[in-house]
Amino acid sequence: MTTARETVLGRIRDALALAPVQDTTVRRAYRTGRSLPDDERLALFTDRLVDYKAQVHTCTADRTAQVVAEVLRERGAQRIGVPAGLDTAWLGAYDGEVQQDSAGIPAPRLDALDGVVTAAAVSCAETGTIFLDGSPDQGRRALSLVPDLHVCVVDLSTVETGVPEAVARLVPERPTTLISGPSATSDIELERVEGVHGPRTLAVVIRTDV
């Protein structure tokens, strides 16, 4: 018995076989090369993050551990998850339980964590968007989506002004997750509901001198 999936895929294959092969040039006339001074870029990025209801904390690199610990303490996070490649110095002031994530841990078990701490690949100031690309200090997608609290450490040097500039710094072959504030959606009456598709709380620690 043919399933609906097989029927649809079969029709797609037939259409591709009948369609003439044409080389198409995609015009990519994006506005690129934009930049802002550090203070303006930081102000814009912070404004967008706050508008998305994210918590924003700024610090110098030498205070990373203290600020991360303060954020976790304020949220009552006693047990957190971290990707295997995260800088352990960032957790030097945290006195709770730390669980290093691995592919062998089933995603549902991540729900037992109070939060997660990750780094970021690149960010966009104009849209307040943080890009994670699955690097060792960011971990798999499930790690940043299942726990209710995500503390993301962002270096100001990785914050680009616009989307084209940010995307240009990504590796196309890597799995990319885009984060613009905590997870939120609206019901039919436009009532905002947070935490449906990801963390209810996003705390961004911006290191201004890195």
XYZ file of C-alpha atoms in Angstrom:
210
model
C 0.000 0.000 0.000
C 1.442 3.362 -1.033
C 1.613 5.951 1.709
C 0.833 9.624 1.222
C 4.505 10.407 1.783
C 5.612 8.030 -0.959
C 3.014 9.484 -3.321
C 4.152 13.055 -2.730
C 7.848 12.217 -3.048
C 7.154 10.218 -6.205
C 5.405 13.151 -7.827
C 8.299 15.429 -6.895
C 10.800 13.032 -8.469
C 8.686 12.832 -11.624
C 8.424 16.621 -11.848
C 12.175 17.027 -11.411
C 12.829 14.449 -14.126
C 10.570 16.279 -16.585
C 11.728 19.812 -15.745
C 14.520 21.235 -17.922
C 17.796 21.835 -16.124
C 18.641 25.538 -16.046
C 21.526 27.330 -14.425
C 20.188 30.249 -12.445
C 22.227 33.092 -11.063
C 20.833 34.377 -7.807
C 21.331 38.104 -7.441
C 22.717 38.857 -3.993
C 22.851 42.619 -3.828
C 22.650 42.786 -0.073
C 23.724 45.917 1.744
C 26.958 44.827 3.405
C 29.972 46.284 5.126
C 28.052 48.222 7.751
C 29.748 48.872 11.071
C 29.246 50.911 14.222
C 31.602 51.952 17.017
C 31.651 49.534 19.940
C 29.544 51.709 22.220
C 26.842 52.270 19.591
C 26.795 48.615 18.608
C 26.488 47.594 22.255
C 23.660 50.084 22.845
C 21.755 48.885 19.768
C 22.206 45.206 20.618
C 21.133 45.796 24.224
C 18.077 47.772 23.144
C 16.923 44.981 20.819
C 17.526 42.268 23.414
C 15.568 44.147 26.077
C 12.759 44.769 23.600
C 12.555 40.989 23.161
C 12.340 40.655 26.981
C 15.803 39.179 27.413
C 17.862 40.012 30.496
C 21.102 41.794 29.653
C 24.241 41.990 31.802
C 27.487 43.620 30.704
C 30.898 42.969 32.180
C 34.585 42.782 31.387
C 36.106 39.384 30.655
C 37.698 39.098 34.095
C 34.260 39.319 35.736
C 32.585 36.662 33.587
C 32.489 34.041 36.351
C 31.059 36.461 38.925
C 28.298 37.728 36.631
C 27.339 34.248 35.403
C 27.139 33.042 39.009
C 25.014 36.046 39.998
C 22.575 35.399 37.150
C 22.251 31.723 38.061
C 21.854 32.547 41.746
C 19.129 35.097 41.060
C 17.189 32.482 39.098
C 17.669 29.830 41.783
C 19.534 27.521 39.421
C 21.011 24.703 41.500
C 21.790 22.313 38.658
C 22.915 23.457 35.229
C 24.034 21.895 31.989
C 27.005 23.016 29.916
C 28.420 21.988 26.530
C 31.627 19.977 26.651
C 33.750 22.799 25.226
C 32.602 25.622 27.501
C 35.370 27.561 29.260
C 35.261 26.113 32.788
C 36.621 29.392 34.186
C 33.219 30.950 33.465
C 31.756 28.741 36.209
C 34.477 29.398 38.761
C 32.160 31.348 41.089
C 29.159 29.042 40.720
C 28.616 26.651 43.622
C 25.815 24.519 42.180
C 25.905 21.203 40.328
C 27.294 21.245 36.781
C 26.409 18.518 34.281
C 28.449 18.307 31.104
C 26.227 17.477 28.167
C 26.828 14.694 25.663
C 24.956 13.132 22.755
C 24.329 10.058 24.918
C 22.040 11.977 27.282
C 18.411 11.731 26.089
C 16.908 15.136 25.373
C 13.990 14.620 27.837
C 16.492 14.314 30.703
C 17.672 17.872 30.026
C 14.342 19.062 31.417
C 15.641 18.183 34.895
C 18.224 20.975 34.603
C 17.498 24.410 36.072
C 19.374 26.090 33.262
C 22.160 25.970 30.720
C 25.215 28.148 30.064
C 26.622 28.452 26.546
C 28.767 30.705 24.416
C 27.657 32.084 21.032
C 29.063 32.025 17.512
C 28.015 35.492 16.364
C 25.228 38.006 17.026
C 23.400 40.762 15.142
C 22.891 44.104 16.857
C 20.243 45.364 14.449
C 17.875 42.458 15.134
C 19.018 41.430 18.615
C 19.663 37.927 17.313
C 22.171 35.432 18.709
C 23.491 32.666 16.450
C 24.563 29.303 17.865
C 26.336 26.951 15.454
C 26.821 23.794 17.485
C 30.487 24.487 18.258
C 31.937 22.741 21.338
C 31.270 25.770 23.560
C 27.632 25.945 22.388
C 26.624 22.307 22.233
C 23.755 20.565 20.515
C 20.479 22.297 19.756
C 18.515 20.410 22.452
C 20.787 21.707 25.210
C 19.832 25.329 24.585
C 16.145 24.597 23.943
C 14.982 22.203 26.679
C 16.073 23.856 29.987
C 13.891 26.770 31.115
C 16.831 29.170 31.568
C 19.520 29.927 28.987
C 22.509 32.024 30.046
C 24.427 32.971 26.899
C 27.845 34.599 27.072
C 28.473 36.893 24.101
C 31.715 38.671 23.250
C 31.118 42.165 21.888
C 33.720 41.499 19.186
C 31.385 38.853 17.720
C 28.408 41.223 17.515
C 27.942 42.478 13.953
C 25.811 45.470 12.998
C 23.511 43.830 10.434
C 22.260 40.438 9.315
C 24.465 40.069 6.166
C 27.576 40.851 8.214
C 26.588 38.317 10.878
C 25.709 35.566 8.402
C 29.020 36.080 6.601
C 30.827 34.958 9.773
C 28.955 31.662 9.968
C 30.122 28.337 8.581
C 27.327 27.222 6.199
C 27.850 23.531 6.963
C 27.236 23.947 10.695
C 23.758 23.601 12.257
C 22.619 27.110 13.137
C 20.101 28.135 15.774
C 18.890 31.755 15.795
C 17.728 33.201 19.119
C 15.851 36.486 19.419
C 14.781 36.690 23.047
C 13.185 33.962 25.177
C 10.783 31.532 23.553
C 7.356 33.130 23.141
C 4.173 32.763 21.150
C 0.626 34.130 21.228
C -2.685 32.331 21.408
C -5.744 33.157 19.308
C -6.528 36.103 21.600
C -2.955 37.430 21.221
C -2.079 36.593 24.809
C 1.703 36.194 25.042
C 2.835 32.801 26.324
C 6.518 32.233 27.087
C 8.514 29.026 27.246
C 6.472 27.014 24.739
C 9.207 26.233 22.212
C 12.323 26.897 24.276
C 13.668 28.658 27.385
C 11.261 30.912 29.259
C 14.187 33.096 30.327
C 17.152 34.276 28.251
C 19.973 36.028 30.093
C 22.721 37.481 27.897
C 26.097 38.278 29.439
C 27.944 40.641 27.087
C 31.708 40.818 27.609
C 32.573 44.320 26.441
C 36.340 43.959 26.169
C 36.544 40.738 24.143
